[in-house]
PDB file of C-alpha atoms in Angstrom:
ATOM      1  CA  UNK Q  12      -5.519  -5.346  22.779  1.00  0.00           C
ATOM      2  CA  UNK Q  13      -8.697  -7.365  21.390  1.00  0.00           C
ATOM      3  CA  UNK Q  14     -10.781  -9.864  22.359  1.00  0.00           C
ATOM      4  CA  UNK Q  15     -11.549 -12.411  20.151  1.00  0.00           C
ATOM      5  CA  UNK Q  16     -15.894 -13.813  20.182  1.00  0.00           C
ATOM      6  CA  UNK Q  17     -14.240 -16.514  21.968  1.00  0.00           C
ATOM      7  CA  UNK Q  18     -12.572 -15.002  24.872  1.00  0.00           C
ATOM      8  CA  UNK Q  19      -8.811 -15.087  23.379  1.00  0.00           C
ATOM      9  CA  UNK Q  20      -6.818 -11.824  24.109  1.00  0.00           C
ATOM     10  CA  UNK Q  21      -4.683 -10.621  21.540  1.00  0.00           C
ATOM     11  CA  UNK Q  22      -2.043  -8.550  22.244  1.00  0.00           C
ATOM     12  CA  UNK Q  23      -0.587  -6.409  19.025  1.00  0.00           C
ATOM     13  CA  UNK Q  24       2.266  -3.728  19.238  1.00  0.00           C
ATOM     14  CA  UNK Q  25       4.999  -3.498  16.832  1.00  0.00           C
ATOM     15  CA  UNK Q  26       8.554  -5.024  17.068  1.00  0.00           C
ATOM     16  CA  UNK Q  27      11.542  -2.983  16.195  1.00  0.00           C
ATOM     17  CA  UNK Q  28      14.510  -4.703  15.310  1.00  0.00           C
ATOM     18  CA  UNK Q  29      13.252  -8.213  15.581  1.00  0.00           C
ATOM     19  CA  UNK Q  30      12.648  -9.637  12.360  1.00  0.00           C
ATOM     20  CA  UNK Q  31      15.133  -8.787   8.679  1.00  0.00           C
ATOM     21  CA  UNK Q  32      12.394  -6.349   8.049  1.00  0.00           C
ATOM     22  CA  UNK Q  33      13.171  -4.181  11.140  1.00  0.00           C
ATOM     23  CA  UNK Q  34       9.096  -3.120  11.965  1.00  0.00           C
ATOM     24  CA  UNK Q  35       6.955  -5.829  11.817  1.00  0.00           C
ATOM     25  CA  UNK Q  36       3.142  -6.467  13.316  1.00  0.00           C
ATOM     26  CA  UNK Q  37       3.728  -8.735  16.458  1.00  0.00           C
ATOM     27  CA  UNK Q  38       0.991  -9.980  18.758  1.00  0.00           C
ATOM     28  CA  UNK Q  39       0.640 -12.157  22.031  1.00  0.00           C
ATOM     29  CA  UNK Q  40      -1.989 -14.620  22.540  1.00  0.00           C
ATOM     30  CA  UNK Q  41      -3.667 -15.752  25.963  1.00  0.00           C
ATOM     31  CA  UNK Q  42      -6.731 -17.850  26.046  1.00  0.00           C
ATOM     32  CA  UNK Q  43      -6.739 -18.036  29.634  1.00  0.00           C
ATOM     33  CA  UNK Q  44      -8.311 -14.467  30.346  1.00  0.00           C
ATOM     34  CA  UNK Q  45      -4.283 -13.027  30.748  1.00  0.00           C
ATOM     35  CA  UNK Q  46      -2.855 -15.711  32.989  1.00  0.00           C
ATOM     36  CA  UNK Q  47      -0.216 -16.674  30.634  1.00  0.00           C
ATOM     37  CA  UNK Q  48       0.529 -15.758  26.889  1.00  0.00           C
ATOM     38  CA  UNK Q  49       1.751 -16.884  23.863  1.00  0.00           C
ATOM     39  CA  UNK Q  50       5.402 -16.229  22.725  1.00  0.00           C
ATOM     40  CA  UNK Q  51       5.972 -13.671  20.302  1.00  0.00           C
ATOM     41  CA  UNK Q  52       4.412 -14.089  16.690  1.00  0.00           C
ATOM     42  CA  UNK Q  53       5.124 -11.373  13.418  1.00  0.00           C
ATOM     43  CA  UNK Q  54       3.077 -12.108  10.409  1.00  0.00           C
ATOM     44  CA  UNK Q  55       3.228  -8.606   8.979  1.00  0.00           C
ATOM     45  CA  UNK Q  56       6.055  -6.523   8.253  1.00  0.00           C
ATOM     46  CA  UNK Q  57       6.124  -2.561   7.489  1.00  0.00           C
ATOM     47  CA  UNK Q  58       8.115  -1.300   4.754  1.00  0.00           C
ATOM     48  CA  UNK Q  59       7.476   2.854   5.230  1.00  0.00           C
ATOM     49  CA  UNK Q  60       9.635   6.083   5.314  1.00  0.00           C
ATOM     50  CA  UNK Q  61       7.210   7.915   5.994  1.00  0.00           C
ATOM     51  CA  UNK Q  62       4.687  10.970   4.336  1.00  0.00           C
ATOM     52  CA  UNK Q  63       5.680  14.430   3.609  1.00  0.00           C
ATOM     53  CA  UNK Q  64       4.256  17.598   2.305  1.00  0.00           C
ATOM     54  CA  UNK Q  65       4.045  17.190  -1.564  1.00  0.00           C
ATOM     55  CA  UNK Q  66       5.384  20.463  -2.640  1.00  0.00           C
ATOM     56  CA  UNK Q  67       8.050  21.505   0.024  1.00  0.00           C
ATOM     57  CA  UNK Q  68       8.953  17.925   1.217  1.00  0.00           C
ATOM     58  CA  UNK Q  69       8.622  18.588   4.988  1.00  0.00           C
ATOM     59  CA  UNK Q  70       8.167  15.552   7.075  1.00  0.00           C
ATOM     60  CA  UNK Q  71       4.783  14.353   8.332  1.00  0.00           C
ATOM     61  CA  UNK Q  72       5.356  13.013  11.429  1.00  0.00           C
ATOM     62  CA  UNK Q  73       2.537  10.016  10.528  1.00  0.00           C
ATOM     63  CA  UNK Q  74       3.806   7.269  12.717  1.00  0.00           C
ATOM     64  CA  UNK Q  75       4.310   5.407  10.156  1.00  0.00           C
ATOM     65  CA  UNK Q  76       5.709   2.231  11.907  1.00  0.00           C
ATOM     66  CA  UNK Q  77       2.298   1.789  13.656  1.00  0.00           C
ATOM     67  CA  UNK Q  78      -1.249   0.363  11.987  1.00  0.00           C
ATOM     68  CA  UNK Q  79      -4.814  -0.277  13.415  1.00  0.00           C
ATOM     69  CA  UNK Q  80      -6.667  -3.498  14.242  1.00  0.00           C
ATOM     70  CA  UNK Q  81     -10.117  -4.628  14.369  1.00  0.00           C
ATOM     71  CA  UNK Q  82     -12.129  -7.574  14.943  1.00  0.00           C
ATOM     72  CA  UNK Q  83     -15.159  -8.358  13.984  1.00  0.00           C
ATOM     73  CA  UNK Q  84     -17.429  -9.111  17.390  1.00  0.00           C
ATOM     74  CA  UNK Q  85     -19.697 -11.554  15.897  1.00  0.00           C
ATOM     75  CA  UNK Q  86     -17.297 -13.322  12.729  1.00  0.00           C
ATOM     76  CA  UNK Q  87     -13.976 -12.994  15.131  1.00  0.00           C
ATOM     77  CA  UNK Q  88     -12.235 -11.958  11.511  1.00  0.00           C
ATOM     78  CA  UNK Q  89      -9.420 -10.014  12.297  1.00  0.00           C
ATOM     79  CA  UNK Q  90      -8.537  -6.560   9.790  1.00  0.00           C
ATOM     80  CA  UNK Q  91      -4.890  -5.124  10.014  1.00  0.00           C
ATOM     81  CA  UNK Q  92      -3.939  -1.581   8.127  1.00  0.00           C
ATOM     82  CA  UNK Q  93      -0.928   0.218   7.783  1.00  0.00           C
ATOM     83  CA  UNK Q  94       1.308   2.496   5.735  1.00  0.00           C
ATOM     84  CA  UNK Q  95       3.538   1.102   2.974  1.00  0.00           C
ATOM     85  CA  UNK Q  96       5.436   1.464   0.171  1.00  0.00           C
ATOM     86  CA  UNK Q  97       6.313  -1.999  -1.108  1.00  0.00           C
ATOM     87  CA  UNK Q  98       3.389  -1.373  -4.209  1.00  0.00           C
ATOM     88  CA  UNK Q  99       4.244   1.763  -4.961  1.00  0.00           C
ATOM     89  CA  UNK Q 100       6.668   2.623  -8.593  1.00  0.00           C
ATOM     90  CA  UNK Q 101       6.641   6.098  -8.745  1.00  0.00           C
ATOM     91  CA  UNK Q 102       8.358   8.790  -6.564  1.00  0.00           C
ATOM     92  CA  UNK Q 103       7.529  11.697  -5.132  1.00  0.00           C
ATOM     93  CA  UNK Q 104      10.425  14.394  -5.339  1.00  0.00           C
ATOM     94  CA  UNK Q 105      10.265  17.097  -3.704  1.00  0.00           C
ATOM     95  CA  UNK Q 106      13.124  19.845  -2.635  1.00  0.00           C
ATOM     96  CA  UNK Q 107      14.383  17.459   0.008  1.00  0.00           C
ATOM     97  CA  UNK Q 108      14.822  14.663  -2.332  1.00  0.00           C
ATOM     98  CA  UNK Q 109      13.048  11.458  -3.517  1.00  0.00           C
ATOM     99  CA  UNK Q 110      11.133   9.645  -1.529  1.00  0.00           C
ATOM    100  CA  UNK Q 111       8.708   6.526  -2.002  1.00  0.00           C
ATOM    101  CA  UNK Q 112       4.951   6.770  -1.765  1.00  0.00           C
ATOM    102  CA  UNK Q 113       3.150   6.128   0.881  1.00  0.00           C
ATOM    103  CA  UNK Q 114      -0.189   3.582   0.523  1.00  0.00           C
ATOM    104  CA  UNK Q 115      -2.651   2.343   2.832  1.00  0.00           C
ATOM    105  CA  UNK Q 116      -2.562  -1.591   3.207  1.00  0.00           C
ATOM    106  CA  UNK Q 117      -4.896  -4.178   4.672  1.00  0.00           C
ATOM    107  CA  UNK Q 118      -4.483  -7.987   5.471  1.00  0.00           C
ATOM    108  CA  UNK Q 119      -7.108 -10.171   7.373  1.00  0.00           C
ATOM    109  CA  UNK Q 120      -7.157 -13.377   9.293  1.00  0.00           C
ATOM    110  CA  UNK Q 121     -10.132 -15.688   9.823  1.00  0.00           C
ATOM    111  CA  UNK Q 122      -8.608 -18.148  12.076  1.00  0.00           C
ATOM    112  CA  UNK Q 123      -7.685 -16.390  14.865  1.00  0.00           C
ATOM    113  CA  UNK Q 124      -4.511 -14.609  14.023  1.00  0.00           C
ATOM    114  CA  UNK Q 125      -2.869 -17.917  12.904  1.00  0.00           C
ATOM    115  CA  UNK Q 126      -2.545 -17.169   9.177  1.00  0.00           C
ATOM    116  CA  UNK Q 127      -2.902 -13.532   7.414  1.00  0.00           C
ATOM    117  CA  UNK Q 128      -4.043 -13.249   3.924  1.00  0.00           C
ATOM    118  CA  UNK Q 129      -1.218 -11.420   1.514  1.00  0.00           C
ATOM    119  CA  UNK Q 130      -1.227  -7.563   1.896  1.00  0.00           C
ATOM    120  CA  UNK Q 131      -2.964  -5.813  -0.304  1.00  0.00           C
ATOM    121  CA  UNK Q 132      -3.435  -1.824  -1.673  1.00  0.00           C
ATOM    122  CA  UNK Q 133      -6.846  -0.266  -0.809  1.00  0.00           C
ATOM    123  CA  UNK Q 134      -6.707   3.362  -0.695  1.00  0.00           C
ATOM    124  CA  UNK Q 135      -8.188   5.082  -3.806  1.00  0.00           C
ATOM    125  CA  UNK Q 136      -5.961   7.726  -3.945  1.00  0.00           C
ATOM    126  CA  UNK Q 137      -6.115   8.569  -7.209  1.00  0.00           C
ATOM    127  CA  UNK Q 138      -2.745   8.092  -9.529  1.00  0.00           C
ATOM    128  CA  UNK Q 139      -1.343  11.722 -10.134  1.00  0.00           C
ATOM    129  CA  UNK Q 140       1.386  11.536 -12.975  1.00  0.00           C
ATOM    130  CA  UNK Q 141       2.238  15.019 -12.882  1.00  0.00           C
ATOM    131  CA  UNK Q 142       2.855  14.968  -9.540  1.00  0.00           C
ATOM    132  CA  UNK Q 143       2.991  11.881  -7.662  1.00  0.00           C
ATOM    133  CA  UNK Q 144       3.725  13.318  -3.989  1.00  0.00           C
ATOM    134  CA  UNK Q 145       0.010  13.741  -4.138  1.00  0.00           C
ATOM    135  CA  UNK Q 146      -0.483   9.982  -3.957  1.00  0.00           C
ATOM    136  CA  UNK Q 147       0.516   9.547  -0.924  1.00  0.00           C
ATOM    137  CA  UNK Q 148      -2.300   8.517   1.652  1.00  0.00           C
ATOM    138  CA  UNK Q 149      -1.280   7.956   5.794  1.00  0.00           C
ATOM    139  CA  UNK Q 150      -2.637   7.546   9.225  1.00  0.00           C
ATOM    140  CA  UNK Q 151      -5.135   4.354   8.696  1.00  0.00           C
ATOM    141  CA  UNK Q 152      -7.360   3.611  10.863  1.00  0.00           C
ATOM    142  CA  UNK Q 153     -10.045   0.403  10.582  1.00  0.00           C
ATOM    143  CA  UNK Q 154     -13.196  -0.369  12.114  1.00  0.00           C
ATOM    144  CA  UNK Q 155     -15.818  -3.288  11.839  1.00  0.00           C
ATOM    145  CA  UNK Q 156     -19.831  -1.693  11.591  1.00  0.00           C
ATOM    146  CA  UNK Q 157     -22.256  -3.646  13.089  1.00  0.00           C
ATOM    147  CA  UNK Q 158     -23.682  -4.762   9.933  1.00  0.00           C
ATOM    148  CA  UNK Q 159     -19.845  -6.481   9.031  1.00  0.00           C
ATOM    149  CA  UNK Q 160     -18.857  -3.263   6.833  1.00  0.00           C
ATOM    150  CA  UNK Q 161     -15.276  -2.724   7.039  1.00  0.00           C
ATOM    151  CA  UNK Q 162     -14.310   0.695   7.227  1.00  0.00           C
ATOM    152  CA  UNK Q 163     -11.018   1.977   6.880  1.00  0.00           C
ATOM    153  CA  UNK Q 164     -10.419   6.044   7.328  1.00  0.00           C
ATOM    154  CA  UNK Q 165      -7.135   7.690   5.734  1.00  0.00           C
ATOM    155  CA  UNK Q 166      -5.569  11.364   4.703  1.00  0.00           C
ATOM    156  CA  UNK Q 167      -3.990  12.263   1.492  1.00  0.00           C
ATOM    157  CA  UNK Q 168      -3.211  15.062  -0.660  1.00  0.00           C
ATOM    158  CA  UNK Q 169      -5.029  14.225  -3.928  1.00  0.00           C
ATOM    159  CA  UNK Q 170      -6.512  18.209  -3.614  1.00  0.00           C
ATOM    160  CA  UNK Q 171      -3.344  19.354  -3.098  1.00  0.00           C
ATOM    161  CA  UNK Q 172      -2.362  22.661  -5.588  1.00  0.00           C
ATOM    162  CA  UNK Q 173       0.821  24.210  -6.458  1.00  0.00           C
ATOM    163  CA  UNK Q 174       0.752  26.679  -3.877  1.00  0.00           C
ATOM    164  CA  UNK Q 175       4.422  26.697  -2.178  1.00  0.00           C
ATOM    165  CA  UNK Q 176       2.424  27.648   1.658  1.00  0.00           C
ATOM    166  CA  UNK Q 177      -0.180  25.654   1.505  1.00  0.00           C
ATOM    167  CA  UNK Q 178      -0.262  21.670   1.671  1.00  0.00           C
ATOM    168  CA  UNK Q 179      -3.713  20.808   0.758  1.00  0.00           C
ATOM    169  CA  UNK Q 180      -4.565  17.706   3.271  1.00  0.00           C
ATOM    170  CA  UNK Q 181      -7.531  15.821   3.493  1.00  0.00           C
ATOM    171  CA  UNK Q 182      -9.707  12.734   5.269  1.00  0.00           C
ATOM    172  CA  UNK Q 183     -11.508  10.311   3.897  1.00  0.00           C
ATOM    173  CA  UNK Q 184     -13.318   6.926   4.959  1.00  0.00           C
ATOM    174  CA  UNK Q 185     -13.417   4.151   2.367  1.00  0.00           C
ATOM    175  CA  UNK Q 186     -16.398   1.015   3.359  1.00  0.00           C
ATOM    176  CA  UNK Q 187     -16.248  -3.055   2.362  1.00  0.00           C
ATOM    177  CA  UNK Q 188     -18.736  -5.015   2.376  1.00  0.00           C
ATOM    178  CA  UNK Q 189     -17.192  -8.744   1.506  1.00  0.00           C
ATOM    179  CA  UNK Q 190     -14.413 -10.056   0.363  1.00  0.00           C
ATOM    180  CA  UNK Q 191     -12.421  -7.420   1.818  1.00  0.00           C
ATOM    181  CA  UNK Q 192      -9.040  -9.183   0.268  1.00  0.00           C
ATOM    182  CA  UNK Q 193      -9.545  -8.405  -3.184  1.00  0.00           C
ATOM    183  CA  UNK Q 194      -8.500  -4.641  -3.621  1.00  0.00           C
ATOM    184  CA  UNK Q 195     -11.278  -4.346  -6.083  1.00  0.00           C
ATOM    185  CA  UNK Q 196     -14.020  -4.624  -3.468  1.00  0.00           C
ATOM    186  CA  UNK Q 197     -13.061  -1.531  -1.376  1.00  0.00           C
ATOM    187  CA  UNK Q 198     -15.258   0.487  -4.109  1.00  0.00           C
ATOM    188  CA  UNK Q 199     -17.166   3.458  -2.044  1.00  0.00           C
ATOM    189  CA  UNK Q 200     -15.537   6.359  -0.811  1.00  0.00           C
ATOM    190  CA  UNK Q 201     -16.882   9.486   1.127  1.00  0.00           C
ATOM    191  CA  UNK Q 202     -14.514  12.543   2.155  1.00  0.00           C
ATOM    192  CA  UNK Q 203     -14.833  14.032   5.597  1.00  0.00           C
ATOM    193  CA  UNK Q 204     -13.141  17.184   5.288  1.00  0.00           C
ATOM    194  CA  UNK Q 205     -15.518  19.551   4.064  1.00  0.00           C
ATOM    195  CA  UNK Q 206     -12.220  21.302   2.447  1.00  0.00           C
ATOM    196  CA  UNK Q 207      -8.665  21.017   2.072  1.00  0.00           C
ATOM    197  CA  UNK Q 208      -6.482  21.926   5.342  1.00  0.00           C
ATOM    198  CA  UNK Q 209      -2.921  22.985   5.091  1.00  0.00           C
ATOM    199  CA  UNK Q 210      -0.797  20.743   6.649  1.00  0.00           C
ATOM    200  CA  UNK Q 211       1.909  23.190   6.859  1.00  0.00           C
ATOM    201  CA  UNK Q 212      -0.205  24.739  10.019  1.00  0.00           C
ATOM    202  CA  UNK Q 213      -0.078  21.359  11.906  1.00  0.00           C
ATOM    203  CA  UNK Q 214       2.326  21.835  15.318  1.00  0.00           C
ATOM    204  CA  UNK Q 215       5.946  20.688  14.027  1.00  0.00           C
ATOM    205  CA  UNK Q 216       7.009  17.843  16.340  1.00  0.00           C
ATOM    206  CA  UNK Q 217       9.459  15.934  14.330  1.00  0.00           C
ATOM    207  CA  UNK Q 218       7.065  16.547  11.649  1.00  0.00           C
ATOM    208  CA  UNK Q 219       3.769  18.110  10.786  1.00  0.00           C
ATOM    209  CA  UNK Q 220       2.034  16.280  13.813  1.00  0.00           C
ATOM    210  CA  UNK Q 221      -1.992  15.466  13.282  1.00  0.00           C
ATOM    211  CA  UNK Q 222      -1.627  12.405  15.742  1.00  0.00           C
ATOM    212  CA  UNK Q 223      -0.193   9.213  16.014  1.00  0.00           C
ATOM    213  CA  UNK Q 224      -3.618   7.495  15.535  1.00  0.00           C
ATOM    214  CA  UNK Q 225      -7.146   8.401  14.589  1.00  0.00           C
ATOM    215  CA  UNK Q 226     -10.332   7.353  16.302  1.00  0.00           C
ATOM    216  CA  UNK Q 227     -12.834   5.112  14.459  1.00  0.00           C
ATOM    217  CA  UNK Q 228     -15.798   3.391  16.509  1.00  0.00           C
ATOM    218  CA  UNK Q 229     -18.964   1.862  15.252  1.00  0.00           C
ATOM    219  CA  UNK Q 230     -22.084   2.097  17.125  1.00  0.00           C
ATOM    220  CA  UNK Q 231     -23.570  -0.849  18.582  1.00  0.00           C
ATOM    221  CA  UNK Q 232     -24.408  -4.349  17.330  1.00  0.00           C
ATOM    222  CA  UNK Q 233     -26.369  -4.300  13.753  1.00  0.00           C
ATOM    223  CA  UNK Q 234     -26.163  -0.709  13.308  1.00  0.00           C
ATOM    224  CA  UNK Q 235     -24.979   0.769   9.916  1.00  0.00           C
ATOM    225  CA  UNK Q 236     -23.216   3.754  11.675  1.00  0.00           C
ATOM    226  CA  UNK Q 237     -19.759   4.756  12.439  1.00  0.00           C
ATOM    227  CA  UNK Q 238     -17.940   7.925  14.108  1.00  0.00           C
ATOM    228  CA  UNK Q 239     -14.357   9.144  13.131  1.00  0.00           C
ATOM    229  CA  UNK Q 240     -12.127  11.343  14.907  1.00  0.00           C
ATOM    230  CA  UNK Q 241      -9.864  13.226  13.404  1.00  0.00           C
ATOM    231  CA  UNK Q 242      -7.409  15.874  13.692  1.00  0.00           C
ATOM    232  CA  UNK Q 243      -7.461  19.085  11.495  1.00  0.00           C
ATOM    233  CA  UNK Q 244      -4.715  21.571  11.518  1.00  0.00           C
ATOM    234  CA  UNK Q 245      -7.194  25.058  11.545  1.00  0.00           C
ATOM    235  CA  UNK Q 246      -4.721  27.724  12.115  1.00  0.00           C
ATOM    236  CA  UNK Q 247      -0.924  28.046  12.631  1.00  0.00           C
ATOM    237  CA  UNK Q 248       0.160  25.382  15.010  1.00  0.00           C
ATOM    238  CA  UNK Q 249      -2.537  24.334  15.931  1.00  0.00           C
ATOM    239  CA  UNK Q 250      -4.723  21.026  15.433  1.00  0.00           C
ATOM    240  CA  UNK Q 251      -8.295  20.505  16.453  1.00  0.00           C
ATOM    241  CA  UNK Q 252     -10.001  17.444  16.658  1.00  0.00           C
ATOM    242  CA  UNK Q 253     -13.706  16.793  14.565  1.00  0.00           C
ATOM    243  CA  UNK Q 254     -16.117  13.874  14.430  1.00  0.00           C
ATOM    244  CA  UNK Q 255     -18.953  13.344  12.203  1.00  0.00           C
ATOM    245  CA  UNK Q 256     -21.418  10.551  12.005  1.00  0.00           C
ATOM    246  CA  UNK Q 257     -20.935   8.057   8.880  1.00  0.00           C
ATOM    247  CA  UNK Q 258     -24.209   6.141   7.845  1.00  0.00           C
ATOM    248  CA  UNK Q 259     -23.047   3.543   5.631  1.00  0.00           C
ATOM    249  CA  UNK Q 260     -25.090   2.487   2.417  1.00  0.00           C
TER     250      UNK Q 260
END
């Protein structure tokens, strides 16, 4: 749920089965404080398979038919992320076969939800020919600072090595200041793990399981800070959860 500057609720969850895409980003609308609600609308739809570990090809179970919205408390812009892989060329393939890689996308709306802008990539994972599994980036989460920075928190594998028992995962938080449409403007990135985890530790749930969503909150009105939570597989089978305080530049 999320409340729009001007009192309208906005209800999102995702639809399963309901549009030719299968998952699609639905929301209800009420601007009557809940006492009645829009019908059904779907302006984005998810095209994902999911993650998986990029040298043994076990499943990350990513929830990759979810996303994460924000809105901006004092604009009322709305930001929508999510995993994808309608961008993505190459393949990652892996013991278990080929599978298509995973990319963090973002869309906004400045009217309320009416109209979305057209997706677009913004993780800066970077491009790995040799092995592409490692390009993969999951688990999105966005958040609006209270200066307007857009921040938008992901893991990948771009530290990943060769090693067959160890999946080297980590977290990182990438920051927009304007024009958050054009791809080219998400342009700073920080890491947050202060070194690679395996993922291979994470409890198996139908999948490596980190958590169907990561936190993300900023601070308080005009402040330039933001807190992350995050989980971190530290030994095997089990997955701890750490927060550090972002300052944004």
């Amino acid at each position: 749920m999320r409340v729009l500057p001007n009192g309208t609720l906005l209800d999102f969850f995702t639809g399963l089965g309901v549009t030719p895409a299968g998952s699609s980003i639905g929301y209800l609308k009420s601007t009557n404080k809940g006492a009645s609600w829009s019908a059904p609308t779907f302006p984005i739809d998810i095209q994902s398979s999911g993650a998986v570990t990029p040298n043994s090809g076990e499943a990350v179970r990513d929830a990759s038919i979810l996303f994460s919205v924000a809105v901006d408390p004092m604009s009322g812009a709305l930001y929508l992320v999510w995993q994808d892989t309608r961008f993505s060329t190459a393949k990652c393939s892996t013991p278990n076969g080929p599978f298509d890689i995973e990319e963090i996308l973002f869309s906004q709306s400045n009217d309320n939800g009416a109209t979305w802008s057209t997706p677009v990539k913004i993780n800066k994972t970077p491009v790995n020919a040799t092995k592409p599994c490692r390009q993969q980036a999951f688990i999105p989460a966005v958040a609006v600072a209270g200066n307007g920075t857009v921040v938008v928190t992901y893991y990948d594998f771009r530290y990943d090595t060769d090693s067959s028992d160890f999946e080297g995962t980590d977290y990182f938080a990438l920051f927009c200041n304007t024009a958050c449409t054009d791809p080219g403007k998400w342009g700073y990135e920080k890491r947050l793990t202060e070194a690679s985890f395996n993922m291979l530790d994470a409890p198996n749930a139908g999948g490596h399981f980190l958590g169907d969503y990561m936190g993300l909150a900023a601070t308080g009105p005009r402040t330039r800070t933001v807190h992350p939570v995050f989980g971190i597989a530290t030994a095997p089978n089990v997955t701890a959860e750490f927060t550090r305080k972002i300052t944004l530049p």
